[in-house]
Coordinates of C-alpha atoms and ligand atoms in Angstrom, one line a residue:
X1461 CA -10.7 2.1 -8.6
X1462 CA -11.1 5.9 -7.6
X1463 CA -12.2 8.9 -9.4
X1464 CA -9.7 11.9 -10.3
X1465 CA -11.0 15.1 -11.6
X1466 CA -8.8 18.7 -12.2
X1467 CA -9.2 21.7 -13.4
X1468 CA -7.1 24.7 -14.7
X1469 CA -8.9 28.0 -16.4
X1470 CA -10.0 31.0 -15.3
X1471 CA -13.7 29.9 -13.8
X1472 CA -13.9 29.2 -10.4
X1473 CA -12.8 25.7 -10.0
X1474 CA -14.4 24.4 -7.0
X1475 CA -18.0 24.0 -8.4
X1476 CA -16.4 22.1 -11.6
X1477 CA -14.8 19.4 -9.1
X1478 CA -17.5 19.2 -7.2
X1479 CA -20.0 18.5 -10.2
X1480 CA -17.2 16.3 -11.9
X1481 CA -16.6 13.9 -8.4
X1482 CA -20.3 13.7 -8.9
X1483 CA -20.0 12.3 -12.0
X1484 CA -17.4 10.1 -11.0
X1485 CA -19.3 8.9 -7.6
X1486 CA -19.7 5.3 -9.4
X1487 CA -15.9 4.8 -9.1
X1488 CA -15.7 5.0 -5.5
X1489 CA -17.8 6.8 -2.6
X1490 CA -16.4 6.1 0.7
X1491 CA -14.7 9.8 1.1
X1492 CA -13.9 12.6 -1.0
X1493 CA -11.5 15.4 -1.2
X1494 CA -10.3 18.8 -3.0
X1495 CA -7.3 20.5 -3.2
X1496 CA -7.1 24.1 -4.9
X1497 CA -4.5 26.8 -5.1
X1498 CA -5.1 30.8 -3.9
X1499 CA -2.1 32.1 -5.2
X1500 CA 0.8 29.8 -4.2
X1501 CA -1.3 28.3 -1.2
X1502 CA -2.6 25.3 -1.2
X1503 CA -5.5 24.2 0.2
X1504 CA -7.0 20.8 1.2
X1505 CA -10.8 19.8 2.2
X1506 CA -11.4 16.2 2.6
X1507 CA -14.2 14.1 4.5
X1508 CA -15.5 10.6 4.8
X1509 CA -18.5 9.9 3.3
X1510 CA -19.9 10.9 0.1
X1511 CA -19.4 13.7 -2.3
X1512 CA -22.8 15.4 -0.9
X1513 CA -21.2 15.6 2.4
X1514 CA -18.1 17.2 1.1
X1515 CA -20.1 19.7 -0.7
X1516 CA -21.7 20.5 2.2
X1517 CA -18.9 20.8 4.2
X1518 CA -17.1 23.2 1.9
X1519 CA -20.3 25.3 0.8
X1520 CA -20.0 28.0 3.7
X1521 CA -16.7 28.8 3.1
X1522 CA -17.3 30.2 -0.5
X1523 CA -13.9 29.0 -1.6
X1524 CA -12.4 30.6 -5.1
X1525 CA -9.9 28.9 -6.8
X1526 CA -8.9 28.6 -10.9
X1527 CA -6.9 25.4 -10.3
X1528 CA -7.7 22.5 -8.1
X1529 CA -7.7 18.4 -8.1
X1530 CA -10.2 16.3 -7.0
X1531 CA -10.9 12.8 -5.8
X1532 CA -13.5 10.2 -5.0
X1533 CA -12.2 7.6 -3.3
X1534 CA -12.8 3.4 -2.8
X1535 CA -10.5 2.4 -0.4
X1536 CA -8.2 -0.2 -0.8
X1537 CA -5.4 0.4 1.8
X1538 CA -6.3 1.7 4.8
X1539 CA -10.0 2.6 5.8
X1540 CA -12.4 5.1 4.6
X1541 CA -11.5 7.9 6.8
X1542 CA -11.0 11.5 6.3
X1543 CA -7.0 11.0 7.1
X1544 CA -7.2 8.0 4.5
X1545 CA -8.9 10.2 1.9
X1546 CA -7.3 12.0 -0.6
X1547 CA -6.0 14.5 -1.7
X1548 CA -2.6 13.5 0.1
X1549 CA 0.2 16.2 0.9
X1550 CA 3.5 16.4 1.6
X1551 CA 4.8 19.8 2.1
X1552 CA 3.9 21.9 -0.6
X1553 CA 3.0 19.2 -3.3
X1554 CA -0.4 17.3 -3.2
X1555 CA -1.3 14.2 -5.1
X1556 CA -4.6 12.3 -5.8
X1557 CA -4.2 9.0 -7.0
X1558 CA -6.3 6.1 -8.7
X1559 CA -4.8 2.6 -8.3
X1560 CA -2.3 0.6 -6.3
X1561 CA 1.4 0.9 -5.3
X1562 CA 2.3 -2.7 -4.5
X1563 CA 5.9 -1.4 -3.1
X1564 CA 4.6 1.4 -0.8
X1565 CA 5.0 -0.5 2.5
X1566 CA 8.9 -0.8 1.8
X1567 CA 9.1 2.9 0.2
X1568 CA 7.0 4.1 3.1
X1569 CA 9.4 2.0 5.7
X1570 CA 12.4 3.3 4.1
X1571 CA 11.3 7.3 4.4
X1572 CA 10.4 7.3 7.7
X1573 CA 13.7 6.2 8.7
X1574 CA 15.1 9.4 6.9
X1575 CA 12.4 11.2 9.4
X1576 CA 9.5 11.7 7.1
X1577 CA 6.3 11.9 9.1
X1578 CA 2.9 9.8 7.6
X1579 CA -0.3 10.8 8.5
X1580 CA -2.5 8.0 6.7
X1581 CA -2.9 4.4 6.2
X1582 CA -3.1 4.7 2.4
X1583 CA -0.3 3.5 -0.5
X1584 CA -1.1 7.2 -2.2
X1585 CA 1.2 9.1 0.5
X1586 CA 4.3 7.9 -0.4
X1587 CA 4.1 9.0 -3.6
X1588 CA 3.9 13.0 -2.4
X1589 CA 6.7 12.5 0.2
X1590 CA 8.9 10.8 -3.0
X1591 CA 7.8 13.9 -5.1
X1592 CA 9.0 16.1 -2.1
X1593 CA 12.4 14.7 -1.8
X1594 CA 13.2 15.3 -5.3
X1595 CA 12.1 18.8 -5.3
X1596 CA 13.9 19.7 -2.1
X1597 CA 17.1 18.8 -4.0
X1598 CA 15.9 21.6 -6.6
X1599 CA 14.4 19.8 -9.5
X1600 CA 11.0 21.1 -11.2
X1601 CA 7.8 19.3 -10.6
X1602 CA 7.7 17.4 -13.8
X1603 CA 11.5 16.1 -13.1
X1604 CA 10.6 15.2 -9.4
X1605 CA 7.7 13.5 -10.5
X1606 CA 9.9 11.4 -13.2
X1607 CA 12.3 10.6 -10.6
X1608 CA 9.9 9.4 -8.2
X1609 CA 8.1 7.1 -10.6
X1610 CA 11.1 5.0 -11.0
X1611 CA 10.5 3.9 -7.5
X1612 CA 6.8 3.1 -8.0
X1613 CA 5.7 -0.4 -8.9
X1614 CA 1.8 -1.2 -9.1
X1615 CA -1.1 0.7 -11.0
X1616 CA -1.6 4.5 -11.0
X1617 CA -3.1 7.5 -12.3
X1618 CA -2.1 10.6 -10.5
X1619 CA -3.3 14.5 -10.5
X1620 CA -0.4 16.4 -9.0
X1621 CA -0.1 20.0 -7.8
X1622 CA 2.8 22.1 -6.3
X1623 CA 2.9 25.4 -4.4
X1624 CA 6.3 26.2 -6.1
X1625 CA 4.4 25.9 -9.5
X1626 CA 0.8 27.0 -9.3
X1627 CA 0.0 27.2 -12.9
X1628 CA 0.2 23.5 -13.7
X1629 CA -1.2 20.5 -13.0
X1630 CA 0.7 17.2 -14.0
X1631 CA -1.5 14.2 -15.1
X1632 CA 0.7 10.8 -14.7
X1633 CA -1.0 7.4 -16.3
X1634 CA 0.2 3.9 -15.7
X1635 CA -2.2 1.3 -15.8
X1636 CA -5.2 3.1 -14.5
X1637 CA -7.3 5.3 -16.6
X1638 CA -6.7 9.1 -17.1
X1639 CA -8.0 11.4 -19.5
X1640 CA -7.6 15.1 -20.5
X1641 CA -10.3 17.3 -21.9
X1642 CA -9.3 20.3 -24.0
X1643 CA -11.1 23.4 -23.7
X1644 CA -10.5 27.2 -24.5
X1645 CA -8.0 28.4 -22.1
X1646 CA -8.7 25.9 -19.8
X1647 CA -8.0 22.3 -19.4
X1648 CA -9.3 19.3 -17.4
X1649 CA -8.2 15.8 -16.2
X1650 CA -10.1 12.9 -15.3
X1651 CA -10.4 8.9 -14.6
X1652 CA -13.5 9.0 -16.9
X1653 CA -14.8 11.5 -19.6
X1654 CA -18.5 12.1 -18.2
X1655 CA -16.6 14.2 -15.4
X1656 CA -16.1 16.9 -17.7
X1657 CA -18.2 16.3 -20.7
X1658 CA -20.6 19.5 -19.7
X1659 CA -17.6 21.8 -20.3
X1660 CA -15.6 20.1 -23.3
X1661 CA -16.2 17.1 -26.0
X1662 CA -12.5 17.4 -26.7
X1663 CA -10.4 14.5 -25.3
X1664 CA -6.8 13.3 -25.0
X1665 CA -6.5 9.8 -23.9
X1666 CA -3.4 9.2 -22.1
X1667 CA -1.2 6.2 -22.7
X1668 CA 1.0 4.3 -20.2
X1669 CA 4.0 6.1 -19.2
X1670 CA 2.6 9.5 -20.0
X1671 CA 3.1 12.5 -17.9
X1672 CA 1.1 15.4 -19.0
X1673 CA 1.9 19.2 -18.1
X1674 CA -1.6 20.8 -18.3
X1675 CA -1.5 24.7 -18.1
X1676 CA -4.0 27.0 -19.0
X1677 CA -2.5 27.6 -22.4
X1678 CA -1.7 23.8 -23.2
X1679 CA -1.1 20.5 -22.8
X1680 CA 2.5 18.7 -23.4
X1681 CA 3.0 15.1 -22.8
X1682 CA 6.4 13.3 -21.9
X1683 CA 6.1 9.4 -22.3
X1684 CA 8.5 7.5 -19.7
X1685 CA 9.1 4.9 -21.7
X1686 CA 9.8 6.8 -24.7
X1687 CA 12.0 8.9 -22.7
X1688 CA 10.9 12.0 -25.0
X1689 CA 7.9 14.1 -25.5
X1690 CA 5.2 13.0 -27.4
X1691 CA 1.9 13.8 -29.2
X1692 CA -1.5 12.2 -28.2
X1693 CA -4.7 12.3 -30.6
X1694 CA -7.3 14.5 -29.6
X1695 CA -10.7 12.8 -30.3
X1696 CA -14.2 14.1 -30.3
X1697 CA -16.5 12.4 -27.8
X1698 CA -20.3 12.0 -29.4
X1699 CA -22.0 10.0 -26.3
X1700 CA -24.6 11.4 -24.4
X1701 CA -23.6 12.1 -20.9
X1702 CA -25.7 9.0 -19.5
X1703 CA -24.0 6.8 -21.8
X1704 CA -20.7 8.5 -21.2
X1705 CA -21.4 7.4 -17.3
X1706 CA -21.1 4.1 -18.2
X1707 CA -18.4 4.3 -20.4
X1708 CA -20.2 3.9 -23.4
X1709 CA -21.6 0.7 -22.3
X1710 CA -25.5 0.8 -22.4
X1711 CA -26.0 -0.5 -18.8
X1712 CA -23.3 -1.2 -15.5
X1713 CA -24.0 -4.9 -15.6
X1714 CA -22.1 -4.8 -19.5
X1715 CA -19.6 -2.2 -18.3
X1716 CA -18.7 -4.4 -15.0
X1717 CA -18.3 -7.8 -17.6
X1718 CA -16.0 -5.9 -19.9
X1719 CA -14.3 -4.7 -16.8
X1720 CA -13.1 -8.0 -15.7
X1721 CA -9.8 -8.2 -16.9
X1722 CA -8.7 -5.1 -14.9
X1723 CA -10.8 -6.1 -11.9
X1724 CA -8.9 -9.4 -12.2
X1725 CA -5.3 -8.0 -13.0
X1726 CA -5.9 -5.6 -9.6
X1727 CA -6.9 -8.6 -7.1
X1728 CA -3.6 -10.6 -8.4
X1729 CA -1.4 -7.2 -7.9
X1730 CA 1.0 -7.3 -5.0
X1731 CA -0.3 -10.6 -3.9
X1732 CA 2.1 -13.2 -5.3
X1733 CA 5.8 -13.4 -5.9
X1734 CA 6.7 -15.6 -9.2
X1735 CA 10.2 -16.0 -8.6
X1736 CA 9.5 -17.7 -5.0
X1737 CA 6.3 -19.3 -5.9
X1738 CA 4.6 -17.6 -2.6
X1739 CA 1.9 -15.7 -1.6
X1740 CA 2.3 -12.5 0.4
X1741 CA 0.1 -13.2 3.3
X1742 CA 0.8 -10.0 5.2
X1743 CA -3.1 -8.3 4.7
X1744 CA -4.8 -11.6 5.6
X1745 CA -3.4 -11.6 9.3
X1746 CA -3.4 -15.3 9.2
X1747 CA 0.3 -16.7 9.4
X1748 CA 1.8 -19.6 8.2
X1749 CA 1.5 -21.2 11.4
X1750 CA -2.4 -20.7 11.6
X1751 CA -2.6 -22.3 8.6
X1752 CA -0.8 -25.3 8.7
X1753 CA -2.8 -25.9 12.0
X1754 CA -5.9 -25.8 10.0
X1755 CA -7.8 -29.2 9.7
X1756 CA -11.5 -27.6 8.5
X1757 CA -13.0 -25.0 6.5
X1758 CA -16.3 -23.9 6.3
X1759 CA -16.9 -21.7 3.3
X1760 CA -20.3 -19.5 3.8
X1761 CA -22.1 -16.6 1.8
X1762 CA -25.0 -15.9 -0.1
X1763 CA -26.6 -15.5 -3.9
X1764 CA -23.3 -15.5 -5.9
X1765 CA -20.7 -15.3 -3.7
X1766 CA -22.6 -18.4 -2.6
X1767 CA -21.4 -20.2 -6.0
X1768 CA -17.8 -19.0 -5.3
X1769 CA -17.9 -20.5 -2.3
X1770 CA -18.7 -23.8 -4.2
X1771 CA -16.0 -23.5 -6.7
X1772 CA -13.6 -22.7 -3.7
X1773 CA -14.6 -25.8 -2.2
X1774 CA -13.2 -27.7 -5.3
X1775 CA -10.1 -25.5 -5.6
X1776 CA -9.5 -26.0 -2.0
X1777 CA -9.9 -29.7 -1.4
X1778 CA -8.0 -30.5 -4.4
X1779 CA -5.0 -28.2 -4.0
X1780 CA -4.9 -28.3 0.0
X1781 CA -6.8 -31.8 0.8
X1782 CA -8.5 -30.3 3.9
X1783 CA -12.0 -30.8 4.2
X1784 CA -14.4 -27.8 3.5
X1785 CA -18.3 -27.6 4.0
X1786 CA -20.1 -24.9 1.9
X1787 CA -22.8 -23.4 3.5
X1788 CA -25.6 -20.7 2.4
X1789 CA -25.4 -18.3 5.5
X1790 CA -29.1 -18.3 6.2
X1791 CA -28.8 -22.2 6.6
X1792 CA -25.6 -21.9 8.8
X1793 CA -26.8 -20.1 11.4
X1794 CA -29.8 -21.9 12.4
X1795 CA -28.4 -25.8 11.7
X1796 CA -26.7 -25.9 15.0
X1797 CA -23.3 -26.4 13.4
X1798 CA -20.7 -28.3 14.9
X1799 CA -17.1 -26.3 14.8
X1800 CA -14.0 -28.5 15.7
X1801 CA -10.6 -26.7 17.1
X1802 CA -8.7 -25.5 14.4
X1803 CA -11.3 -24.6 12.2
X1804 CA -11.5 -21.7 9.7
X1805 CA -14.5 -19.9 7.8
X1806 CA -14.1 -18.0 4.7
X1807 CA -16.8 -15.5 4.4
X1808 CA -17.4 -14.3 0.9
X1809 CA -19.4 -11.2 0.3
X1810 CA -19.1 -8.4 -2.3
X1811 CA -20.4 -5.7 0.1
X1812 CA -19.4 -7.0 3.4
X1813 CA -22.7 -6.3 4.6
X1814 CA -25.2 -9.2 3.8
X1815 CA -26.9 -9.5 6.9
X1816 CA -27.1 -13.3 7.0
X1817 CA -23.4 -13.7 6.2
X1818 CA -22.8 -11.3 8.9
X1819 CA -24.9 -13.4 10.9
X1820 CA -23.3 -17.0 10.4
X1821 CA -19.4 -15.0 10.6
X1822 CA -20.6 -14.1 14.2
X1823 CA -21.8 -17.3 14.9
X1824 CA -18.5 -18.9 13.6
X1825 CA -16.7 -17.0 15.8
X1826 CA -18.6 -17.2 18.9
X1827 CA -17.9 -21.3 18.4
X1828 CA -14.2 -20.9 18.4
X1829 CA -13.5 -20.7 14.8
X1830 CA -11.3 -18.1 12.9
X1831 CA -12.6 -16.3 10.1
X1832 CA -11.0 -14.6 6.9
X1833 CA -13.4 -12.8 4.5
X1834 CA -13.1 -12.3 0.9
X1835 CA -14.5 -8.9 0.4
X1836 CA -14.7 -6.1 -2.1
X1837 CA -15.3 -3.1 0.4
X1838 CA -12.6 -1.8 2.5
X1839 CA -13.9 -1.0 5.6
X1840 CA -17.3 -3.2 5.8
X1841 CA -18.8 -4.7 8.8
X1842 CA -17.7 -8.1 7.5
X1843 CA -14.3 -7.0 6.9
X1844 CA -13.8 -5.3 10.1
X1845 CA -15.1 -8.2 12.1
X1846 CA -12.9 -10.6 10.7
X1847 CA -9.5 -12.1 12.0
X1848 CA -8.1 -11.7 8.2
X1849 CA -9.3 -9.6 5.0
X1850 CA -8.6 -10.7 1.3
X1851 CA -9.8 -7.6 -0.5
X1852 CA -11.1 -8.2 -4.4
X1853 CA -10.0 -5.2 -5.7
X1854 CA -13.0 -4.9 -8.2
X1855 CA -14.0 -1.5 -7.5
X1856 CA -17.6 -0.5 -6.7
X1857 CA -20.1 -3.0 -8.5
X1858 CA -23.5 -0.7 -9.4
X1859 CA -25.4 -3.4 -11.5
X1860 CA -27.5 -5.4 -8.7
X1861 CA -26.4 -9.1 -10.8
X1862 CA -23.0 -9.4 -9.5
X1863 CA -20.1 -10.1 -12.2
X1864 CA -16.7 -8.9 -11.9
X1865 CA -17.2 -9.3 -8.1
X1866 CA -17.7 -13.3 -8.7
X1867 CA -14.9 -13.6 -11.2
X1868 CA -12.5 -11.6 -8.5
X1869 CA -13.7 -13.8 -5.5
X1870 CA -12.7 -16.7 -7.6
X1871 CA -9.4 -15.2 -8.4
X1872 CA -9.2 -14.4 -4.6
X1873 CA -9.7 -18.1 -3.5
X1874 CA -7.1 -19.6 -6.1
X1875 CA -4.5 -17.4 -4.5
X1876 CA -5.6 -18.6 -1.2
X1877 CA -6.0 -22.3 -2.1
X1878 CA -2.0 -21.4 -3.4
X1879 CA -1.0 -19.9 -0.2
X1880 CA -2.6 -22.8 2.1
X1881 CA -1.1 -25.5 -0.2
X1882 CA 2.3 -23.9 0.2
X1883 CA 2.0 -23.2 4.0
X1884 CA 1.0 -27.0 4.7
X1885 CA 3.9 -28.5 2.3
X1886 CA 1.3 -29.7 -0.5
X1887 CA 2.9 -28.1 -3.1
X1888 CA 6.2 -27.3 -4.2
X1889 CA 7.7 -23.8 -5.2
X1890 CA 7.6 -24.7 -8.8
X1891 CA 4.4 -26.1 -8.6
X1892 CA 2.9 -22.9 -7.4
X1893 CA 5.0 -21.0 -9.8
X1894 CA 3.1 -22.9 -12.9
X1895 CA -0.2 -22.1 -11.1
X1896 CA 1.0 -18.5 -11.3
X1897 CA 2.1 -18.3 -14.5
X1898 CA -1.7 -19.5 -15.4
X1899 CA -2.9 -16.9 -13.3
X1900 CA -1.0 -13.9 -14.6
X1901 CA -2.2 -14.9 -18.1
X1902 CA -5.9 -14.6 -16.9
X1903 CA -6.7 -10.8 -17.5
X1904 CA -5.7 -11.4 -21.1
X1905 CA -7.5 -14.5 -21.5
X1906 CA -10.9 -13.1 -19.8
X1907 CA -10.3 -10.5 -22.6
X1908 CA -9.9 -13.1 -25.2
X1909 CA -13.3 -14.7 -23.8
X1910 CA -15.1 -11.6 -23.9
X1911 CA -14.6 -11.6 -27.9
X1912 CA -17.5 -14.0 -27.4
X1913 CA -20.0 -10.8 -27.2
X1914 CA -21.7 -11.3 -30.4
X1915 CA -22.0 -14.9 -30.6
X1916 CA -23.4 -14.9 -27.5
X1917 CA -25.9 -12.1 -28.5
X1918 CA -26.9 -14.3 -31.7
X1919 CA -27.8 -17.0 -29.6
X1920 CA -29.9 -14.7 -27.2
X1921 CA -32.0 -13.3 -30.0
X1922 CA -32.7 -17.1 -30.5
X1923 CA -33.7 -18.6 -27.3
X1924 CA -35.2 -15.0 -25.5
X1925 CA -38.5 -15.9 -25.7
X1926 CA -38.7 -19.5 -24.1
X1927 CA -40.3 -19.7 -20.9
X1928 CA -37.7 -22.3 -18.9
X1929 CA -34.1 -23.0 -19.4
X1930 CA -31.9 -25.7 -17.8
X1931 CA -28.2 -25.3 -17.3
X1932 CA -25.7 -28.1 -16.6
X1933 CA -22.1 -28.6 -15.5
X1934 CA -20.0 -30.9 -13.7
X1935 CA -17.1 -30.8 -10.8
X1936 CA -15.9 -27.5 -10.5
X1937 CA -18.1 -25.8 -13.2
X1938 CA -21.2 -27.1 -11.7
X1939 CA -21.5 -24.2 -9.8
X1940 CA -21.2 -22.1 -12.9
X1941 CA -24.4 -23.7 -14.3
X1942 CA -26.1 -22.6 -11.0
X1943 CA -24.5 -19.2 -11.5
X1944 CA -26.0 -18.8 -15.1
X1945 CA -29.4 -20.3 -13.9
X1946 CA -29.4 -17.6 -11.2
X1947 CA -28.5 -14.7 -13.4
X1948 CA -31.2 -15.6 -16.1
X1949 CA -33.7 -15.7 -13.3
X1950 CA -32.9 -12.5 -11.4
X1951 CA -32.6 -10.3 -14.5
X1952 CA -34.6 -11.7 -17.2
X1953 CA -37.4 -13.5 -15.0
X1954 CA -37.4 -16.7 -17.0
X1955 CA -37.9 -19.8 -14.9
X1956 CA -34.2 -21.4 -14.7
X1957 CA -32.6 -24.4 -13.0
X1958 CA -28.9 -25.3 -12.6
X1959 CA -28.3 -28.7 -12.0
X1960 CA -25.2 -31.2 -12.0
X1961 CA -25.2 -33.0 -15.3
X1962 CA -25.1 -36.2 -13.6
X1963 CA -28.4 -35.9 -11.9
X1964 CA -30.2 -35.4 -14.9
X1965 CA -31.3 -39.1 -15.1
X1966 CA -32.7 -38.9 -11.6
X1967 CA -35.6 -36.3 -12.3
X1968 CA -35.1 -33.2 -14.7
X1969 CA -34.4 -35.5 -17.8
X1970 CA -38.5 -35.6 -17.8
X1971 CA -38.8 -31.9 -18.2
X1972 CA -36.8 -32.4 -22.0
X1973 CA -38.4 -31.6 -24.9
X1974 CA -37.9 -28.8 -27.5
X1975 CA -39.3 -25.9 -25.6
X1976 CA -36.7 -26.0 -23.1
X1977 CA -33.2 -25.1 -24.1
X1978 CA -30.3 -26.6 -22.2
X1979 CA -26.8 -25.2 -21.7
X1980 CA -24.3 -27.1 -21.0
X1981 CA -21.0 -26.1 -19.4
X1982 CA -18.4 -28.3 -21.3
X1983 CA -14.7 -27.2 -20.8
X1984 CA -12.4 -29.9 -21.6
X1985 CA -11.7 -31.3 -18.5
X1986 CA -11.5 -34.2 -15.9
X1987 CA -15.2 -34.5 -16.6
X1988 CA -16.0 -33.8 -20.2
X1989 CA -16.4 -37.4 -21.4
X1990 CA -19.2 -37.6 -18.6
X1991 CA -20.6 -34.3 -19.9
X1992 CA -20.7 -35.4 -23.3
X1993 CA -22.7 -38.5 -22.4
X1994 CA -25.2 -36.2 -20.5
X1995 CA -25.6 -34.1 -23.5
X1996 CA -26.0 -37.0 -25.8
X1997 CA -29.2 -37.9 -23.2
X1998 CA -30.8 -34.5 -24.1
X1999 CA -30.3 -34.6 -27.7
X2000 CA -31.6 -38.0 -28.0
X2001 CA -34.9 -36.6 -26.1
X2002 CA -35.7 -34.0 -28.4
X2003 CA -33.7 -31.3 -26.3
X2004 CA -32.2 -28.2 -27.8
X2005 CA -28.3 -28.0 -26.4
X2006 CA -26.2 -24.9 -26.4
X2007 CA -22.7 -25.6 -25.2
X2008 CA -19.9 -23.3 -23.8
X2009 CA -16.7 -25.1 -24.6
X2010 CA -13.1 -24.8 -25.0
X2011 CA -11.8 -23.8 -28.3
X2012 CA -11.3 -26.7 -31.0
X2013 CA -13.4 -28.8 -29.1
X2014 CA -15.0 -30.9 -32.0
X2015 CA -16.9 -33.3 -29.6
X2016 CA -19.0 -30.9 -28.1
X2017 CA -19.8 -29.2 -31.7
X2018 CA -21.3 -32.5 -32.9
X2019 CA -23.6 -32.6 -30.2
X2020 CA -24.8 -29.1 -29.5
X2021 CA -27.2 -27.0 -31.8
X2022 CA -25.3 -23.5 -30.8
X2023 CA -21.9 -23.5 -29.3
X2024 CA -19.4 -20.5 -27.9
X2025 CA -15.6 -21.3 -27.4
X2026 CA -13.5 -20.2 -25.1
X2027 CA -9.9 -20.1 -24.5
X2028 CA -8.1 -22.6 -22.4
X2029 CA -7.1 -21.9 -18.8
X2030 CA -5.7 -24.8 -16.1
X2031 CA -8.4 -26.8 -14.3
X2032 CA -9.1 -24.5 -11.6
X2033 CA -9.6 -21.4 -13.4
X2034 CA -11.9 -22.8 -15.7
X2035 CA -15.0 -21.4 -14.0
X2036 CA -13.7 -17.5 -14.3
X2037 CA -13.5 -18.3 -18.1
X2038 CA -16.7 -20.0 -18.3
X2039 CA -18.6 -17.6 -16.2
X2040 CA -18.1 -14.9 -19.2
X2041 CA -20.3 -16.4 -21.7
X2042 CA -22.7 -16.9 -18.9
X2043 CA -23.1 -13.6 -17.7
X2044 CA -23.6 -12.3 -21.1
X2045 CA -26.1 -14.7 -22.2
X2046 CA -28.1 -13.7 -19.4
X2047 CA -27.4 -10.3 -20.0
X2048 CA -28.3 -10.0 -23.6
X2049 CA -31.6 -11.9 -23.1
X2050 CA -32.9 -9.5 -20.4
X2051 CA -31.9 -6.8 -23.0
X2052 CA -34.0 -8.3 -25.5
X2053 CA -37.1 -8.9 -23.2
X2054 CA -36.9 -5.1 -22.0
X2055 CA -35.7 -6.0 -18.3
X2056 CA -34.5 -3.2 -16.0
X2057 CA -30.7 -5.3 -16.1
X2058 CA -29.4 -2.5 -13.6
X2059 CA -32.3 -2.8 -10.9
X2060 CA -34.6 -6.2 -11.6
X2061 CA -37.7 -6.3 -9.7
X2062 CA -37.8 -6.9 -6.4
X2063 CA -34.0 -7.7 -5.7
X2064 CA -31.2 -5.1 -4.0
X2065 CA -27.4 -4.9 -4.3
X2066 CA -26.8 -5.1 -0.8
X2067 CA -29.4 -7.2 1.7
X2068 CA -28.8 -5.6 4.8
X2069 CA -31.8 -7.7 6.8
X2070 CA -32.7 -11.1 7.5
Ligands
G6P2504 C1 -27.6 -9.9 -2.9 C2 -27.3 -9.5 -4.5 C3 -26.4 -10.8 -5.2 C4 -25.3 -10.9 -4.4 C5 -25.9 -11.6 -3.0 C6 -24.6 -11.3 -1.7 O1 -28.4 -11.1 -3.2 O2 -28.3 -9.1 -5.2 O3 -25.8 -10.2 -6.5 O4 -24.7 -12.1 -4.7 O5 -26.5 -10.3 -2.3 O6 -24.1 -10.2 -1.6 P1 -22.9 -10.0 -1.0 O7 -22.6 -8.6 -0.9 O8 -22.6 -10.6 0.6 O9 -21.9 -10.9 -2.1

């Protein structure tokens, strides 16, 4: 997830681009850059780091231009560095890009053979070279772009400029957001409305396949799928600038919860081959041979990432039949772990900077294990020190309480489990294809699951004043009970515990009365009957039951006082779906209690001290 801004008009574009980038910084902040035209001469300024570093770097130059594009990056391909920062340039063409080009590697190798020279590790650079190839054949910028797009697979929003046509910016949208702002004799393009809200409230929302040609006098849109010019509605934005930054959501946490369909789709993108039932292992730097030799796996993490690790154990042991140990990172490093030969440690970390996780990772390597990190931040310490990296492309997570990073970690673990099971002959191609079919439906199912928001809000109103909460789950959804309790604790300050439902009778059942609601995570799986009995135990002691279940489950409905119903998926992916109402419930309760949802007291997003 990166941020794009573009301006064409009569004012100086440079401060407008910098201001816009500052508003988009929540979308990515590891490097930034701008490109502008002076006459028909392209200039590019880029640097690693935050926007204020770029600003400081260009301030001395007193640059002036009336047309330019800018970009703030959240790395997906290639570490955060000046060379990898956007805009990228080939000849007289510059491009800023948000998204992932799945087939960039093949395209780049092909073009290298034709003599193109690449200067970055990004997937974006191939786009400039492709457009350049077609302009060199005499095509206009728009025609060349249309031809270039035919080669691209993946998701992208693009801002494109050319020295040969210094009076236009092209804006292209395919599965990544891009909007056009309309002013008087001036126009803007941006990944998100806040970038230009200061200048105009008239917005044209582009649709997939749109190529907008943006000049000072107007905007015309061609749609690739329709193969013709199209008209797009212009809307008036009434949000306040603060609301706009969160895309109209009240908090980053809620915005991030609703971003999950996109985040999960991006995590899957380019990773699987449905036709062969195989996983693309290239970026893990762990070869099939390595995977075959593994005989022990350690999953290590902190906080919410540790809950993902717990789910990972169920996935891997069930699909792959390799024994897994799950450790809290701060425990692993001091427990004198025994690491047999052929061990793999899977580190799970959103930030890649958590001190305890890094210490455990280093200890494991010292003891001879190989390390794979499932991480959200490209170039983070964990990713630099690991033998292999599986990036969850969920984009920056701003809310301290992790949501989309968690479900993308689960998605990554699912894909890695299939890879491992395939490499070790535990899964045939057709079984893997079935698992992939379900995976590919996950973004849509998560979208459907998010429709429970209003129902969950109602439940939150009913229970937001309680002092204690108990969450129950079993099997692969036991970690989701832990996750529900952690989220409630951290953002609403209600005391909450997560328990494996079968353990109730060994202690927690003594706490049951009508002042403590009990939430049961009860999807239709192999332990449904068991958890139904546990729910009976609660009910018969006067407890109040809330259930999170699958659509049409009448057995749960008759036992629970309140219930929300989720779409069905396969066993391994139920934790992804079940965490949607769990996260939403914590969110709404915290809002009703007037808590600082995005920055809860005493907590930090990234804990870089022991
Ligand atoms: C902090 C955050 C949690 C996060 C944990 C681990 O406690 O508040 O949301 O789960 O760190 O962070 P990591 O970046 O390693 O996943």
